[in-house]
């Protein structure tokens, strides 16, 4: 274990900033892909939307955590994290597409907590697999 130096703190701040920015960008993209306003629904108390959105936040954070812990170069973190985000986004779309009898976004928008919880767990589960795949 190394010493915590000013350089380490500065590098940590940079990685934190990159991950934070990418999570904000990711959430903005997810916001555009849902037929409802995530933040408005959360403000109204829609737990299903809060779960689905929270899963996306934790999923994105986990992907960046793994990428940052295994790569030293900023570009590697950006590329790996962005690719991980893309896979997370595709998985969310596949969840909607592969369950034609269940309109995922519609159910989450209506406050169906069971569907929101499944979206939460899907985001977390996929982020664990994607994170592991990105550091091979």
Short mmCIF file of N, CA and C in Angstrom, two decimals:
data_model
loop_
_atom_site.label_atom_id
_atom_site.label_comp_id
_atom_site.label_asym_id
_atom_site.label_seq_id
_atom_site.Cartn_x
_atom_site.Cartn_y
_atom_site.Cartn_z
N UNK A 1 0.84 -1.17 0.00
CA UNK A 1 0.00 0.00 0.00
C UNK A 1 0.88 1.23 0.00
N UNK A 2 0.60 2.17 -0.87
CA UNK A 2 1.43 3.36 -1.00
C UNK A 2 1.01 4.47 -0.06
N UNK A 3 1.80 5.50 -0.06
CA UNK A 3 1.50 6.67 0.75
C UNK A 3 0.51 7.57 0.03
N UNK A 4 -0.30 8.25 0.81
CA UNK A 4 -1.22 9.22 0.25
C UNK A 4 -0.47 10.54 0.13
N UNK A 5 -0.12 10.85 -1.11
CA UNK A 5 0.61 12.09 -1.39
C UNK A 5 -0.31 13.07 -2.08
N UNK A 6 0.18 14.28 -2.27
CA UNK A 6 -0.60 15.28 -2.98
C UNK A 6 -0.91 14.80 -4.40
N UNK A 7 0.06 14.14 -5.03
CA UNK A 7 -0.14 13.61 -6.38
C UNK A 7 -1.26 12.57 -6.41
N UNK A 8 -1.28 11.70 -5.41
CA UNK A 8 -2.33 10.68 -5.33
C UNK A 8 -3.69 11.34 -5.13
N UNK A 9 -3.73 12.34 -4.26
CA UNK A 9 -4.99 13.06 -4.02
C UNK A 9 -5.47 13.76 -5.29
N UNK A 10 -4.54 14.36 -6.00
CA UNK A 10 -4.88 15.07 -7.24
C UNK A 10 -5.40 14.09 -8.30
N UNK A 11 -4.71 12.96 -8.43
CA UNK A 11 -5.15 11.94 -9.38
C UNK A 11 -6.53 11.41 -9.00
N UNK A 12 -6.76 11.19 -7.71
CA UNK A 12 -8.06 10.72 -7.24
C UNK A 12 -9.15 11.71 -7.56
N UNK A 13 -8.86 12.99 -7.37
CA UNK A 13 -9.82 14.04 -7.69
C UNK A 13 -10.15 14.04 -9.19
N UNK A 14 -9.14 13.83 -10.01
CA UNK A 14 -9.36 13.78 -11.46
C UNK A 14 -10.24 12.60 -11.84
N UNK A 15 -9.95 11.42 -11.29
CA UNK A 15 -10.75 10.23 -11.60
C UNK A 15 -12.18 10.37 -11.08
N UNK A 16 -12.30 10.95 -9.89
CA UNK A 16 -13.62 11.21 -9.32
C UNK A 16 -14.41 12.14 -10.24
N UNK A 17 -13.75 13.16 -10.74
CA UNK A 17 -14.40 14.13 -11.63
C UNK A 17 -14.84 13.47 -12.93
N UNK A 18 -13.98 12.64 -13.49
CA UNK A 18 -14.33 11.94 -14.73
C UNK A 18 -15.55 11.04 -14.51
N UNK A 19 -15.51 10.25 -13.45
CA UNK A 19 -16.62 9.34 -13.18
C UNK A 19 -17.90 10.13 -12.91
N UNK A 20 -17.80 11.18 -12.12
CA UNK A 20 -18.98 11.99 -11.83
C UNK A 20 -19.58 12.61 -13.07
N UNK A 21 -18.73 13.15 -13.92
CA UNK A 21 -19.20 13.75 -15.16
C UNK A 21 -19.86 12.70 -16.06
N UNK A 22 -19.24 11.54 -16.16
CA UNK A 22 -19.79 10.49 -17.01
C UNK A 22 -21.12 9.97 -16.46
N UNK A 23 -21.27 9.93 -15.15
CA UNK A 23 -22.54 9.51 -14.56
C UNK A 23 -23.62 10.54 -14.87
N UNK A 24 -23.28 11.82 -14.76
CA UNK A 24 -24.25 12.88 -15.10
C UNK A 24 -24.64 12.79 -16.58
N UNK A 25 -23.65 12.61 -17.45
CA UNK A 25 -23.94 12.47 -18.88
C UNK A 25 -24.80 11.23 -19.13
N UNK A 26 -24.43 10.13 -18.48
CA UNK A 26 -25.21 8.90 -18.62
C UNK A 26 -26.65 9.07 -18.19
N UNK A 27 -26.86 9.75 -17.06
CA UNK A 27 -28.22 9.99 -16.59
C UNK A 27 -28.99 10.89 -17.55
N UNK A 28 -28.30 11.87 -18.13
CA UNK A 28 -28.96 12.74 -19.11
C UNK A 28 -29.40 11.93 -20.33
N UNK A 29 -28.57 11.01 -20.76
CA UNK A 29 -28.93 10.16 -21.91
C UNK A 29 -30.08 9.24 -21.54
N UNK A 30 -30.04 8.65 -20.34
CA UNK A 30 -31.15 7.82 -19.89
C UNK A 30 -32.44 8.64 -19.80
N UNK A 31 -32.33 9.89 -19.38
CA UNK A 31 -33.50 10.78 -19.27
C UNK A 31 -34.18 10.94 -20.62
N UNK A 32 -33.39 11.05 -21.67
CA UNK A 32 -33.93 11.22 -23.01
C UNK A 32 -34.59 9.93 -23.51
N UNK A 33 -34.14 8.79 -23.02
CA UNK A 33 -34.64 7.52 -23.53
C UNK A 33 -35.90 7.03 -22.81
N UNK A 34 -36.32 7.72 -21.76
CA UNK A 34 -37.54 7.31 -21.08
C UNK A 34 -38.69 8.26 -21.44
N UNK A 35 -39.91 7.72 -21.49
CA UNK A 35 -41.04 8.56 -21.90
C UNK A 35 -41.53 9.51 -20.79
N UNK A 36 -40.91 9.45 -19.66
CA UNK A 36 -41.28 10.31 -18.53
C UNK A 36 -40.03 11.03 -18.05
N UNK A 37 -40.22 12.04 -17.24
CA UNK A 37 -39.09 12.75 -16.64
C UNK A 37 -38.71 12.04 -15.35
N UNK A 38 -37.52 11.45 -15.33
CA UNK A 38 -37.08 10.72 -14.14
C UNK A 38 -37.15 11.59 -12.89
N UNK A 39 -36.60 12.79 -12.97
CA UNK A 39 -36.49 13.64 -11.79
C UNK A 39 -37.85 14.16 -11.35
N UNK A 40 -38.74 14.44 -12.30
CA UNK A 40 -40.09 14.88 -11.94
C UNK A 40 -40.84 13.74 -11.25
N UNK A 41 -40.69 12.53 -11.79
CA UNK A 41 -41.36 11.37 -11.19
C UNK A 41 -40.81 11.09 -9.80
N UNK A 42 -39.51 11.20 -9.63
CA UNK A 42 -38.91 10.99 -8.31
C UNK A 42 -39.43 12.06 -7.34
N UNK A 43 -39.51 13.29 -7.80
CA UNK A 43 -40.02 14.38 -6.97
C UNK A 43 -41.46 14.10 -6.53
N UNK A 44 -42.24 13.45 -7.41
CA UNK A 44 -43.62 13.11 -7.07
C UNK A 44 -43.71 11.88 -6.16
N UNK A 45 -42.58 11.22 -5.92
CA UNK A 45 -42.58 10.07 -5.03
C UNK A 45 -42.70 8.73 -5.72
N UNK A 46 -42.41 8.68 -7.02
CA UNK A 46 -42.50 7.42 -7.76
C UNK A 46 -41.30 6.54 -7.41
N UNK A 47 -41.54 5.58 -6.54
CA UNK A 47 -40.46 4.70 -6.06
C UNK A 47 -39.91 3.84 -7.18
N UNK A 48 -40.74 3.40 -8.10
CA UNK A 48 -40.27 2.57 -9.21
C UNK A 48 -39.25 3.33 -10.05
N UNK A 49 -39.51 4.59 -10.34
CA UNK A 49 -38.56 5.40 -11.11
C UNK A 49 -37.29 5.64 -10.29
N UNK A 50 -37.45 5.87 -8.99
CA UNK A 50 -36.28 6.06 -8.13
C UNK A 50 -35.41 4.81 -8.11
N UNK A 51 -36.03 3.65 -8.05
CA UNK A 51 -35.26 2.39 -8.08
C UNK A 51 -34.53 2.23 -9.42
N UNK A 52 -35.25 2.42 -10.51
CA UNK A 52 -34.63 2.26 -11.83
C UNK A 52 -33.49 3.25 -12.02
N UNK A 53 -33.71 4.49 -11.61
CA UNK A 53 -32.67 5.52 -11.75
C UNK A 53 -31.50 5.24 -10.81
N UNK A 54 -31.81 4.85 -9.60
CA UNK A 54 -30.75 4.50 -8.65
C UNK A 54 -29.90 3.34 -9.14
N UNK A 55 -30.53 2.35 -9.77
CA UNK A 55 -29.78 1.23 -10.33
C UNK A 55 -28.84 1.68 -11.43
N UNK A 56 -29.28 2.63 -12.22
CA UNK A 56 -28.42 3.16 -13.28
C UNK A 56 -27.23 3.90 -12.68
N UNK A 57 -27.48 4.67 -11.63
CA UNK A 57 -26.39 5.40 -10.97
C UNK A 57 -25.38 4.42 -10.37
N UNK A 58 -25.86 3.44 -9.63
CA UNK A 58 -24.94 2.47 -9.02
C UNK A 58 -24.25 1.64 -10.09
N UNK A 59 -24.98 1.27 -11.13
CA UNK A 59 -24.37 0.50 -12.22
C UNK A 59 -23.26 1.27 -12.91
N UNK A 60 -23.52 2.52 -13.23
CA UNK A 60 -22.48 3.36 -13.86
C UNK A 60 -21.30 3.56 -12.92
N UNK A 61 -21.60 3.84 -11.66
CA UNK A 61 -20.52 4.04 -10.68
C UNK A 61 -19.67 2.78 -10.54
N UNK A 62 -20.31 1.63 -10.54
CA UNK A 62 -19.56 0.38 -10.42
C UNK A 62 -18.66 0.16 -11.63
N UNK A 63 -19.17 0.42 -12.82
CA UNK A 63 -18.35 0.26 -14.02
C UNK A 63 -17.12 1.16 -13.94
N UNK A 64 -17.31 2.42 -13.56
CA UNK A 64 -16.17 3.33 -13.46
C UNK A 64 -15.24 2.94 -12.31
N UNK A 65 -15.79 2.41 -11.23
CA UNK A 65 -14.95 1.96 -10.12
C UNK A 65 -13.99 0.87 -10.59
N UNK A 66 -14.53 -0.08 -11.31
CA UNK A 66 -13.70 -1.19 -11.79
C UNK A 66 -12.67 -0.70 -12.81
N UNK A 67 -13.12 0.09 -13.76
CA UNK A 67 -12.21 0.59 -14.80
C UNK A 67 -11.10 1.44 -14.18
N UNK A 68 -11.47 2.33 -13.26
CA UNK A 68 -10.47 3.19 -12.64
C UNK A 68 -9.47 2.41 -11.79
N UNK A 69 -9.92 1.32 -11.19
CA UNK A 69 -9.00 0.55 -10.33
C UNK A 69 -8.03 -0.31 -11.13
N UNK A 70 -8.28 -0.48 -12.43
CA UNK A 70 -7.41 -1.33 -13.25
C UNK A 70 -6.68 -0.60 -14.37
N UNK A 71 -6.95 0.68 -14.55
CA UNK A 71 -6.32 1.43 -15.64
C UNK A 71 -5.74 2.73 -15.10
N UNK A 72 -4.54 3.04 -15.55
CA UNK A 72 -3.87 4.25 -15.10
C UNK A 72 -4.10 5.44 -16.02
N UNK A 73 -4.33 5.19 -17.27
CA UNK A 73 -4.45 6.26 -18.25
C UNK A 73 -5.88 6.80 -18.29
N UNK A 74 -6.00 8.11 -18.32
CA UNK A 74 -7.31 8.76 -18.36
C UNK A 74 -8.12 8.30 -19.57
N UNK A 75 -7.47 8.18 -20.71
CA UNK A 75 -8.17 7.75 -21.92
C UNK A 75 -8.73 6.34 -21.76
N UNK A 76 -7.99 5.45 -21.12
CA UNK A 76 -8.49 4.10 -20.87
C UNK A 76 -9.73 4.12 -20.00
N UNK A 77 -9.73 4.99 -19.00
CA UNK A 77 -10.88 5.13 -18.12
C UNK A 77 -12.08 5.65 -18.90
N UNK A 78 -11.86 6.67 -19.72
CA UNK A 78 -12.95 7.24 -20.52
C UNK A 78 -13.51 6.24 -21.52
N UNK A 79 -12.63 5.57 -22.23
CA UNK A 79 -13.08 4.61 -23.26
C UNK A 79 -13.75 3.41 -22.60
N UNK A 80 -13.12 2.83 -21.59
CA UNK A 80 -13.69 1.66 -20.92
C UNK A 80 -15.01 1.99 -20.24
N UNK A 81 -15.05 3.10 -19.54
CA UNK A 81 -16.28 3.51 -18.87
C UNK A 81 -17.38 3.83 -19.85
N UNK A 82 -17.05 4.49 -20.94
CA UNK A 82 -18.06 4.82 -21.96
C UNK A 82 -18.60 3.55 -22.63
N UNK A 83 -17.71 2.61 -22.90
CA UNK A 83 -18.16 1.35 -23.49
C UNK A 83 -19.05 0.60 -22.51
N UNK A 84 -18.67 0.61 -21.24
CA UNK A 84 -19.50 -0.02 -20.21
C UNK A 84 -20.86 0.63 -20.13
N UNK A 85 -20.90 1.97 -20.20
CA UNK A 85 -22.18 2.68 -20.19
C UNK A 85 -23.02 2.27 -21.40
N UNK A 86 -22.40 2.19 -22.57
CA UNK A 86 -23.12 1.80 -23.77
C UNK A 86 -23.75 0.41 -23.59
N UNK A 87 -22.99 -0.52 -23.02
CA UNK A 87 -23.53 -1.86 -22.78
C UNK A 87 -24.69 -1.83 -21.79
N UNK A 88 -24.59 -0.98 -20.78
CA UNK A 88 -25.67 -0.83 -19.81
C UNK A 88 -26.92 -0.26 -20.48
N UNK A 89 -26.74 0.70 -21.35
CA UNK A 89 -27.85 1.30 -22.08
C UNK A 89 -28.51 0.28 -23.01
N UNK A 90 -27.70 -0.47 -23.74
CA UNK A 90 -28.22 -1.49 -24.64
C UNK A 90 -29.00 -2.54 -23.85
N UNK A 91 -28.49 -2.92 -22.70
CA UNK A 91 -29.18 -3.92 -21.86
C UNK A 91 -30.53 -3.40 -21.42
N UNK A 92 -30.60 -2.13 -21.07
CA UNK A 92 -31.87 -1.56 -20.64
C UNK A 92 -32.88 -1.58 -21.80
N UNK A 93 -32.40 -1.26 -23.01
CA UNK A 93 -33.28 -1.31 -24.18
C UNK A 93 -33.71 -2.75 -24.47
N UNK A 94 -32.78 -3.69 -24.30
CA UNK A 94 -33.12 -5.10 -24.51
C UNK A 94 -34.16 -5.57 -23.51
N UNK A 95 -34.07 -5.11 -22.28
CA UNK A 95 -35.06 -5.44 -21.26
C UNK A 95 -36.46 -5.04 -21.74
N UNK A 96 -36.56 -3.87 -22.31
CA UNK A 96 -37.85 -3.40 -22.84
C UNK A 96 -38.26 -4.23 -24.05
N UNK A 97 -37.31 -4.49 -24.95
CA UNK A 97 -37.61 -5.20 -26.20
C UNK A 97 -37.95 -6.68 -25.97
N UNK A 98 -37.22 -7.33 -25.07
CA UNK A 98 -37.39 -8.77 -24.86
C UNK A 98 -38.56 -9.13 -23.94
N UNK A 99 -39.23 -8.13 -23.45
CA UNK A 99 -40.41 -8.38 -22.62
C UNK A 99 -41.62 -7.67 -23.24
N UNK A 100 -42.03 -8.14 -24.44
CA UNK A 100 -43.10 -7.42 -25.15
C UNK A 100 -44.44 -7.42 -24.40
N UNK A 101 -44.68 -8.41 -23.57
CA UNK A 101 -45.93 -8.42 -22.81
C UNK A 101 -45.87 -7.50 -21.59
N UNK A 102 -44.66 -7.00 -21.30
CA UNK A 102 -44.47 -6.09 -20.17
C UNK A 102 -43.83 -4.82 -20.70
N UNK A 103 -44.57 -3.76 -20.72
CA UNK A 103 -44.04 -2.47 -21.18
C UNK A 103 -43.27 -1.85 -20.02
N UNK A 104 -41.96 -2.12 -20.00
CA UNK A 104 -41.11 -1.77 -18.86
C UNK A 104 -41.21 -0.28 -18.52
N UNK A 105 -40.91 0.59 -19.48
CA UNK A 105 -40.94 2.02 -19.21
C UNK A 105 -42.32 2.50 -18.78
N UNK A 106 -43.34 1.96 -19.41
CA UNK A 106 -44.71 2.35 -19.05
C UNK A 106 -45.02 1.94 -17.61
N UNK A 107 -44.66 0.72 -17.25
CA UNK A 107 -44.92 0.23 -15.90
C UNK A 107 -44.13 1.01 -14.84
N UNK A 108 -42.89 1.30 -15.15
CA UNK A 108 -42.09 2.09 -14.21
C UNK A 108 -42.69 3.48 -14.07
N UNK A 109 -43.09 4.08 -15.18
CA UNK A 109 -43.72 5.40 -15.14
C UNK A 109 -45.00 5.41 -14.33
N UNK A 110 -45.73 4.28 -14.33
CA UNK A 110 -46.97 4.17 -13.55
C UNK A 110 -46.69 3.87 -12.07
N UNK A 111 -45.42 3.60 -11.75
CA UNK A 111 -45.08 3.36 -10.35
C UNK A 111 -45.04 1.90 -9.95
N UNK A 112 -44.93 1.00 -10.91
CA UNK A 112 -44.87 -0.43 -10.61
C UNK A 112 -43.52 -0.74 -9.96
N UNK A 113 -43.52 -0.89 -8.65
CA UNK A 113 -42.29 -1.08 -7.88
C UNK A 113 -41.58 -2.37 -8.27
N UNK A 114 -42.34 -3.43 -8.56
CA UNK A 114 -41.73 -4.70 -8.95
C UNK A 114 -40.88 -4.53 -10.21
N UNK A 115 -41.39 -3.82 -11.18
CA UNK A 115 -40.65 -3.59 -12.43
C UNK A 115 -39.47 -2.66 -12.17
N UNK A 116 -39.67 -1.64 -11.35
CA UNK A 116 -38.57 -0.75 -10.97
C UNK A 116 -37.45 -1.50 -10.27
N UNK A 117 -37.82 -2.43 -9.40
CA UNK A 117 -36.82 -3.24 -8.70
C UNK A 117 -36.07 -4.14 -9.67
N UNK A 118 -36.78 -4.73 -10.62
CA UNK A 118 -36.12 -5.56 -11.63
C UNK A 118 -35.14 -4.73 -12.47
N UNK A 119 -35.53 -3.51 -12.83
CA UNK A 119 -34.64 -2.62 -13.58
C UNK A 119 -33.41 -2.28 -12.74
N UNK A 120 -33.62 -2.03 -11.45
CA UNK A 120 -32.52 -1.74 -10.53
C UNK A 120 -31.54 -2.92 -10.50
N UNK A 121 -32.07 -4.11 -10.28
CA UNK A 121 -31.21 -5.30 -10.18
C UNK A 121 -30.54 -5.62 -11.51
N UNK A 122 -31.23 -5.40 -12.60
CA UNK A 122 -30.63 -5.63 -13.92
C UNK A 122 -29.43 -4.70 -14.13
N UNK A 123 -29.57 -3.44 -13.77
CA UNK A 123 -28.46 -2.49 -13.92
C UNK A 123 -27.27 -2.90 -13.06
N UNK A 124 -27.53 -3.31 -11.83
CA UNK A 124 -26.44 -3.72 -10.94
C UNK A 124 -25.78 -4.99 -11.47
N UNK A 125 -26.61 -5.97 -11.81
CA UNK A 125 -26.06 -7.23 -12.31
C UNK A 125 -25.23 -7.07 -13.56
N UNK A 126 -25.75 -6.30 -14.51
CA UNK A 126 -25.01 -6.07 -15.75
C UNK A 126 -23.71 -5.33 -15.48
N UNK A 127 -23.75 -4.36 -14.56
CA UNK A 127 -22.52 -3.61 -14.26
C UNK A 127 -21.45 -4.52 -13.66
N UNK A 128 -21.85 -5.52 -12.91
CA UNK A 128 -20.86 -6.46 -12.35
C UNK A 128 -20.21 -7.28 -13.46
N UNK A 129 -21.01 -7.74 -14.40
CA UNK A 129 -20.48 -8.54 -15.52
C UNK A 129 -19.62 -7.66 -16.44
N UNK A 130 -20.13 -6.49 -16.77
CA UNK A 130 -19.41 -5.58 -17.68
C UNK A 130 -18.11 -5.15 -17.03
N UNK A 131 -18.15 -4.79 -15.75
CA UNK A 131 -16.93 -4.38 -15.06
C UNK A 131 -15.87 -5.46 -15.11
N UNK A 132 -16.28 -6.71 -14.87
CA UNK A 132 -15.32 -7.82 -14.91
C UNK A 132 -14.77 -8.00 -16.32
N UNK A 133 -15.61 -7.85 -17.34
CA UNK A 133 -15.19 -8.04 -18.72
C UNK A 133 -14.22 -6.94 -19.17
N UNK A 134 -14.36 -5.74 -18.63
CA UNK A 134 -13.54 -4.62 -19.06
C UNK A 134 -12.11 -4.65 -18.53
N UNK A 135 -11.83 -5.53 -17.60
CA UNK A 135 -10.48 -5.56 -17.02
C UNK A 135 -9.75 -6.86 -17.33
N UNK A 136 -10.16 -7.54 -18.33
CA UNK A 136 -9.49 -8.80 -18.74
C UNK A 136 -8.18 -8.51 -19.42
#
